[in-house]
XYZ file of N, CA and C in Angstrom:
339
model
N 0.856 -1.179 0.000
C 0.000 0.000 0.000
C 0.893 1.230 0.000
N 0.561 2.230 -0.798
C 1.384 3.430 -0.863
C 1.194 4.283 0.375
N 2.139 5.161 0.608
C 2.080 6.063 1.757
C 0.826 6.917 1.714
N 0.463 7.441 0.541
C -0.728 8.285 0.415
C -1.997 7.508 0.689
N -2.065 6.278 0.218
C -3.270 5.472 0.429
C -3.458 5.146 1.905
N -2.337 4.985 2.646
C -2.436 4.666 4.061
C -3.067 5.796 4.854
N -2.788 7.031 4.454
C -3.251 8.187 5.227
C -4.469 8.865 4.612
N -4.945 8.366 3.493
C -6.130 8.960 2.863
C -7.347 8.624 3.701
N -8.287 9.574 3.804
C -9.499 9.273 4.563
C -10.261 8.144 3.898
N -10.823 7.261 4.726
C -11.609 6.162 4.186
C -12.966 6.679 3.771
N -13.439 6.191 2.642
C -14.750 6.581 2.162
C -15.711 5.433 2.434
N -16.918 5.779 2.819
C -17.929 4.795 3.152
C -19.144 5.014 2.272
N -19.816 3.933 1.917
C -21.083 4.076 1.199
C -22.089 4.668 2.178
N -22.957 5.490 1.667
C -23.937 6.173 2.497
C -25.312 5.605 2.189
N -26.014 5.165 3.218
C -27.366 4.664 3.040
C -28.319 5.819 3.273
N -29.104 6.144 2.273
C -30.087 7.211 2.386
C -31.440 6.540 2.295
N -32.186 6.592 3.420
C -33.418 5.832 3.454
C -33.034 4.364 3.348
N -33.523 3.693 2.330
C -33.168 2.296 2.109
C -32.228 2.120 0.927
N -31.865 3.208 0.235
C -30.957 3.070 -0.885
C -29.554 3.505 -0.477
N -28.573 2.962 -1.134
C -27.182 3.282 -0.820
C -26.623 4.133 -1.941
N -25.941 5.234 -1.568
C -25.295 6.071 -2.568
C -23.806 6.058 -2.284
N -23.003 6.202 -3.318
C -21.560 6.189 -3.093
C -21.115 7.430 -2.342
N -19.977 7.357 -1.633
C -19.483 8.523 -0.909
C -19.051 9.608 -1.880
N -19.063 10.830 -1.407
C -18.545 11.930 -2.204
C -19.468 12.409 -3.306
N -20.745 12.033 -3.272
C -21.670 12.531 -4.275
C -21.738 14.041 -4.132
N -21.700 14.739 -5.253
C -21.657 16.199 -5.252
C -22.883 16.790 -4.563
N -22.646 17.808 -3.779
C -23.748 18.507 -3.135
C -24.489 19.398 -4.130
N -23.840 19.745 -5.213
C -24.476 20.436 -6.334
C -24.275 19.523 -7.543
N -25.357 19.080 -8.187
C -25.226 18.152 -9.312
C -24.310 18.694 -10.409
N -23.615 17.784 -11.088
C -22.629 18.158 -12.102
C -23.216 19.083 -13.163
N -24.394 18.794 -13.663
C -25.011 19.638 -14.692
C -25.216 21.070 -14.210
N -25.666 21.207 -12.988
C -25.857 22.545 -12.403
C -24.516 23.234 -12.195
N -23.532 22.476 -11.735
C -22.190 23.062 -11.545
C -21.652 23.589 -12.861
N -21.835 22.813 -13.931
C -21.344 23.245 -15.248
C -22.029 24.533 -15.697
N -23.360 24.601 -15.526
C -24.105 25.810 -15.917
C -23.640 27.030 -15.123
N -23.494 26.846 -13.830
C -23.090 27.960 -12.982
C -21.654 28.387 -13.259
N -20.789 27.434 -13.553
C -19.408 27.770 -13.903
C -19.363 28.568 -15.213
N -20.206 28.195 -16.168
C -20.276 28.944 -17.431
C -20.773 30.364 -17.198
N -21.768 30.512 -16.330
C -22.270 31.846 -16.004
C -21.175 32.700 -15.385
N -20.434 32.127 -14.469
C -19.346 32.868 -13.831
C -18.278 33.223 -14.849
N -17.923 32.281 -15.706
C -16.924 32.551 -16.737
C -17.403 33.670 -17.664
N -18.698 33.645 -18.002
C -19.262 34.718 -18.833
C -19.147 36.070 -18.154
N -19.410 36.098 -16.861
C -19.283 37.351 -16.110
C -17.844 37.841 -16.129
N -16.916 36.945 -15.919
C -15.499 37.334 -15.918
C -15.068 37.877 -17.273
N -15.569 37.277 -18.328
C -15.137 37.692 -19.673
C -15.755 39.019 -20.107
N -16.809 39.475 -19.432
C -17.432 40.752 -19.814
C -16.987 41.917 -18.942
N -16.097 41.666 -18.004
C -15.714 42.718 -17.056
C -15.140 43.959 -17.740
N -14.286 43.782 -18.708
C -13.635 44.925 -19.355
C -14.675 45.835 -20.007
N -15.643 45.258 -20.690
C -16.660 46.048 -21.382
C -17.756 46.563 -20.453
N -18.071 45.806 -19.419
C -19.171 46.186 -18.542
C -18.902 45.682 -17.119
N -18.047 46.383 -16.380
C -17.657 45.926 -15.042
C -18.834 45.707 -14.092
N -19.745 46.663 -14.037
C -20.883 46.531 -13.120
C -21.730 45.319 -13.477
N -22.028 45.157 -14.746
C -22.838 44.026 -15.210
C -22.128 42.708 -14.905
N -20.818 42.668 -15.069
C -20.049 41.455 -14.777
C -20.161 41.080 -13.299
N -20.045 42.072 -12.428
C -20.142 41.809 -10.990
C -21.570 41.398 -10.615
N -22.556 42.031 -11.220
C -23.952 41.645 -10.958
C -24.205 40.195 -11.364
N -23.685 39.791 -12.516
C -23.862 38.404 -12.972
C -23.108 37.433 -12.067
N -21.900 37.800 -11.642
C -21.145 36.951 -10.719
C -21.900 36.809 -9.398
N -22.503 37.885 -8.924
C -23.292 37.855 -7.697
C -24.498 36.926 -7.860
N -25.170 37.014 -8.992
C -26.334 36.159 -9.244
C -25.919 34.685 -9.321
N -24.801 34.398 -9.968
C -24.315 33.020 -10.056
C -23.971 32.497 -8.658
N -23.311 33.325 -7.863
C -22.966 32.954 -6.491
C -24.234 32.643 -5.693
N -25.238 33.503 -5.821
C -26.503 33.309 -5.118
C -27.151 31.979 -5.522
N -27.109 31.649 -6.813
C -27.690 30.395 -7.278
C -26.925 29.189 -6.748
N -25.599 29.292 -6.651
C -24.799 28.207 -6.083
C -25.182 27.992 -4.624
N -25.261 29.067 -3.872
C -25.603 28.974 -2.451
C -27.000 28.371 -2.282
N -27.955 28.820 -3.089
C -29.321 28.303 -3.006
C -29.358 26.806 -3.305
N -28.690 26.385 -4.364
C -28.644 24.962 -4.731
C -28.000 24.145 -3.617
N -26.927 24.658 -3.072
C -26.204 23.986 -2.004
C -27.095 23.819 -0.770
N -27.748 24.888 -0.369
C -28.624 24.848 0.808
C -29.787 23.899 0.575
N -30.406 23.973 -0.595
C -31.525 23.076 -0.897
C -31.106 21.608 -0.803
N -29.931 21.301 -1.316
C -29.429 19.928 -1.276
C -29.180 19.492 0.164
N -28.568 20.352 0.967
C -28.292 20.010 2.361
C -29.579 19.851 3.168
N -30.551 20.704 2.932
C -31.830 20.605 3.637
C -32.510 19.275 3.297
N -32.475 18.885 2.031
C -33.073 17.611 1.627
C -32.320 16.432 2.240
N -30.991 16.495 2.262
C -30.229 15.415 2.884
C -30.549 15.304 4.371
N -30.688 16.440 5.038
C -31.037 16.418 6.458
C -32.432 15.833 6.658
N -33.377 16.186 5.802
C -34.744 15.655 5.911
C -34.738 14.137 5.774
N -34.017 13.638 4.783
C -33.941 12.194 4.563
C -33.274 11.506 5.743
N -32.202 12.090 6.237
C -31.515 11.510 7.392
C -32.433 11.457 8.612
N -33.106 12.545 8.877
C -33.976 12.583 10.060
C -35.088 11.551 9.977
N -35.651 11.370 8.806
C -36.733 10.384 8.695
C -36.218 8.967 8.911
N -34.913 8.751 8.744
C -34.360 7.414 8.930
C -34.228 7.029 10.409
N -34.263 8.005 11.309
C -34.075 7.676 12.717
C -35.007 8.381 13.683
N -35.703 9.426 13.267
C -36.422 10.274 14.205
C -37.876 9.874 14.476
N -38.437 8.965 13.708
C -39.848 8.587 13.868
C -40.086 7.978 15.252
N -40.871 8.675 16.101
C -41.074 8.188 17.470
C -41.969 6.948 17.529
N -42.652 6.608 16.442
C -43.556 5.463 16.442
C -42.860 4.149 16.114
N -41.568 4.196 15.842
C -40.853 2.961 15.518
C -39.720 2.756 16.509
N -39.343 1.519 16.647
C -38.172 1.191 17.461
C -36.970 1.220 16.531
N -36.287 2.349 16.527
C -35.117 2.502 15.678
C -34.026 1.566 16.184
N -33.533 0.745 15.297
C -32.509 -0.222 15.646
C -31.135 0.449 15.738
N -30.262 -0.146 16.504
C -28.917 0.386 16.682
C -28.206 0.537 15.349
N -28.396 -0.403 14.437
C -27.731 -0.325 13.136
C -28.214 0.891 12.344
N -29.511 1.193 12.395
C -30.028 2.378 11.715
C -29.441 3.644 12.309
N -29.303 3.677 13.623
C -28.710 4.834 14.293
C -27.230 4.969 13.933
N -26.537 3.832 13.850
C -25.121 3.856 13.473
C -24.958 4.406 12.061
N -25.814 3.972 11.139
C -25.751 4.467 9.759
C -26.059 5.962 9.693
N -27.039 6.396 10.471
C -27.380 7.822 10.487
C -26.207 8.634 11.021
N -25.589 8.166 12.082
C -24.434 8.874 12.649
C -23.284 8.924 11.650
N -23.060 7.845 10.956
C -22.008 7.782 9.932
C -22.295 8.795 8.824
N -23.547 8.895 8.424
C -23.914 9.847 7.377
C -23.739 11.286 7.845
N -24.148 11.586 9.068
C -23.950 12.926 9.604
C -22.454 13.268 9.632
N -21.656 12.314 10.069
C -20.209 12.543 10.131
C -19.645 12.830 8.743
N -20.009 12.025 7.761
C -19.476 12.196 6.404
C -19.845 13.556 5.825
N -21.092 13.945 5.967
C -21.547 15.231 5.413
C -20.890 16.388 6.157
N -20.839 16.304 7.479
C -20.236 17.385 8.267
C -18.750 17.531 7.976
N -18.036 16.414 7.841
C -16.615 16.490 7.513
C -16.403 17.113 6.135
N -17.253 16.776 5.168
C -17.141 17.376 3.852
C -17.351 18.887 3.923
N -18.321 19.321 4.711
C -18.576 20.747 4.856
C -17.407 21.466 5.521
N -16.821 20.832 6.525
C -15.705 21.447 7.232
C -14.448 21.536 6.380
N -14.340 20.704 5.349
C -13.181 20.736 4.460
C -13.319 21.769 3.351
N -14.452 22.401 3.269
C -14.664 23.384 2.198
C -13.922 24.660 2.491
C-alpha cells in the first residue's frame, strides 16, 4: 500500500433511506455546476466592457450556487432525520449507526470546504 493510500481518509457508502449512494456525491449536481461555472466565466469575460454588469452576474451566479447547495443540504437532512427520528418505531442500533455515519461524512465534507 502506498504512503498516500495509508493516510487517505476512508470513504464509506452512504445509506439514504433504504438506498445506498456512493461517498462523495456532489452537493451540487454536475449539470448545475457546469451551468453555474459557465455563467461565472461569462461574467469574468465581460468585465472589461461592462464591469458593473459582470459583478452583478457573478453575484447572481454565487446566489444560485448557495441556493442549490442549501436546498441539497436541507433535503439530505430531511432524509436523514426520517431514517431515525420517527417516534412510532423502534429505531434499531444499526439504523442509528448508519445515520451517525452519514452525519459525520456530510459534516466532515462541509468542514473541508
